[in-house]
Amino acid sequence: MKKFSKVAVLAAFMSTGVSAGALHAQTAEVLHWWTSGSEQAALAEVRKAFEAKGGAWVDTPIAGGGNARAAAVNRMLGGDPASVFQFSIGQQLRELADQGLLANVDKIASEEHWDEKLPPLIVKAAKYDGEYIAAPINIHGENWMFFNKAGLEKAGVDVPKSWSEFMTAAKKLEDAGIIPIGLGGQPWQERIMFNSVLLGVGGRDFYAKLYSTLDDDLLASDTMGKVFETFAALKPFVDESSPGRNWNEATNMVIKGDAAFQFMGDWAKGEIIAAGVEPGSTVGCAFAPAIDTAYIMTVDAFAFSAMDGEEEATPAQAKMAQVMLEPDVQIAFNKKKGSIPARLDVPADSFDSCAQMAIKTLQDPKTHLVSTGLFGVPSSVSGAIDDSISNFWNSADMSPQEGQEQFRQAIANAK
Ligand code: BGC
């Protein structure tokens, strides 16, 4: 593996004249998958703040979350880790800590009183053995439904409140020549839409119980049968070019009005903002139809590789952690990213109307659900969920019953 950091440190050293040792101590290689326009713009806010504090940033973008995470882990295992890497807090990050691959940022976290500034759920999930192993930067919600208002008007439909209303609306949109659902055809995107259906049909208690217990009876239940039937009924409303499509291309279809709806995390809102559209205006946001209100959370964070096997963060890692939780950075970053601040105490009144809805919803702890991406289930189960959902979605001949049984078995084998 190429030693990116050394090359970059040397380049930075030659251009500034600062001693190489001093600069090395302040250099962080940041590995991430934030490659879309809005993601880059948001991350640039962190970089600006880090550099203003004397840090040297070596950027290592890798398109696709799965690819970036695999690269981060492979580099750690190969002995050439990126010092800072994007991840989300939760079970999968803890698996890396279990293997002794991470450094903790507990010293800076206690100096800066993170325990009091972050919501309890985030505090818990960002720690391992009582120490912070990540700097949480935001809260994203995955059960959003973005829609093109003019498209809905043209087809004469209201924003659907139930999945049966959605089906009726989708038929009308089709008749009006609009693609009802702009779907990015990648397993994780298909799973995001599936989990919205699961939450919508089963309700928040069912969602929470299912994914926290992975219970076989729940997986085989009639409720789950209904979830698969509803999900299958969405297939005709997605265009043929969906397979392989990126999430931001799907968002663009909704911005332009080629597609009416996208079921996606509110990073889609970042792209809407980057396109110069005020969220809630021509592109609206609502929660995906559901019988009760809930928020499927994923919390972006940066984690820190154990450099030379050290458990304690290096000065550059600690500086990065500190910068990410600065109020100004949390505000500037999240306004561009489409998410809301991880910190409870930063003023969020300048955020858009969709963000206000998220903030209000999260005031009720009963709404708090966790994503099956990186947060709430072990990596083996998360992978099994994505694979079996994608397989079902893309198999024209598989019945909802077969899909349900395949999902049950996949989880039973993985847990
Ligand atoms: C991250 C988001 C990101 C999205 C698409 C998700 O896993 O949580 O921050 O924008 O992937 O890249």
CSV table of N, CA, C and O and ligand atoms in Angstrom, one decimal, residues 33-34 39 69 86 88 138 140 188 247 267 298 300 337 374, ligand 1:
chain,number,residue,atom,x,y,z
A,33,TRP,N,-16.0,8.8,2.5
A,33,TRP,CA,-16.7,8.5,1.2
A,33,TRP,C,-17.6,9.7,0.8
A,33,TRP,O,-18.6,9.5,0.1
A,34,TRP,N,-17.3,10.9,1.3
A,34,TRP,CA,-18.1,12.0,1.0
A,34,TRP,C,-17.6,12.7,-0.3
A,34,TRP,O,-16.9,13.6,-0.3
A,39,GLU,N,-21.7,16.7,0.0
A,39,GLU,CA,-20.8,16.0,1.0
A,39,GLU,C,-19.4,16.7,1.0
A,39,GLU,O,-18.9,17.0,2.1
A,69,ARG,N,-15.1,2.0,3.7
A,69,ARG,CA,-14.9,1.3,4.9
A,69,ARG,C,-13.9,0.1,4.8
A,69,ARG,O,-13.1,-0.1,5.6
A,86,GLN,N,-13.8,8.1,8.2
A,86,GLN,CA,-15.3,8.3,8.4
A,86,GLN,C,-15.9,6.9,8.7
A,86,GLN,O,-15.6,5.9,8.2
A,88,SER,N,-19.7,5.4,11.1
A,88,SER,CA,-20.9,5.8,11.9
A,88,SER,C,-20.7,5.2,13.3
A,88,SER,O,-20.1,4.1,13.4
A,138,ASN,N,-23.1,14.4,13.5
A,138,ASN,CA,-24.4,14.8,13.1
A,138,ASN,C,-25.4,13.7,13.4
A,138,ASN,O,-25.1,12.7,14.0
A,140,HIS,N,-28.4,11.9,11.0
A,140,HIS,CA,-29.1,11.8,9.8
A,140,HIS,C,-30.3,10.9,10.1
A,140,HIS,O,-30.3,10.0,10.9
A,188,TRP,N,-27.7,-1.0,-0.5
A,188,TRP,CA,-28.0,-0.2,0.7
A,188,TRP,C,-29.1,0.8,0.5
A,188,TRP,O,-29.9,1.1,1.4
A,247,TRP,N,-27.2,7.4,-5.4
A,247,TRP,CA,-28.2,8.0,-4.6
A,247,TRP,C,-28.4,9.5,-5.1
A,247,TRP,O,-29.6,10.0,-5.1
A,267,TRP,N,-29.2,13.1,3.7
A,267,TRP,CA,-28.1,13.6,2.9
A,267,TRP,C,-28.6,14.0,1.5
A,267,TRP,O,-28.0,14.8,0.8
A,298,THR,N,-28.9,7.5,11.7
A,298,THR,CA,-27.6,7.1,11.6
A,298,THR,C,-26.7,8.3,11.9
A,298,THR,O,-27.1,9.4,11.6
A,300,ASP,N,-23.2,10.1,11.7
A,300,ASP,CA,-21.9,10.1,11.0
A,300,ASP,C,-20.8,10.5,12.1
A,300,ASP,O,-21.1,11.4,12.9
A,337,LYS,N,-24.8,19.6,4.9
A,337,LYS,CA,-24.9,18.1,4.7
A,337,LYS,C,-26.4,17.6,4.7
A,337,LYS,O,-26.6,16.5,4.2
A,374,LEU,N,-25.0,0.8,9.8
A,374,LEU,CA,-23.8,0.6,10.7
A,374,LEU,C,-24.1,0.7,12.1
A,374,LEU,O,-23.3,0.3,13.0
B,1,BGC,C1,-23.7,8.5,5.4
B,1,BGC,C2,-24.1,9.8,4.8
B,1,BGC,C3,-23.7,9.9,3.4
B,1,BGC,C4,-24.4,8.7,2.6
B,1,BGC,C5,-24.1,8.7,1.1
B,1,BGC,C6,-24.3,7.4,4.5
B,1,BGC,O1,-23.8,6.2,5.0
B,1,BGC,O2,-24.3,8.3,6.7
B,1,BGC,O3,-23.4,10.8,5.5
B,1,BGC,O4,-24.0,11.1,2.8
B,1,BGC,O5,-23.9,7.5,3.2
B,1,BGC,O6,-22.8,8.8,0.8
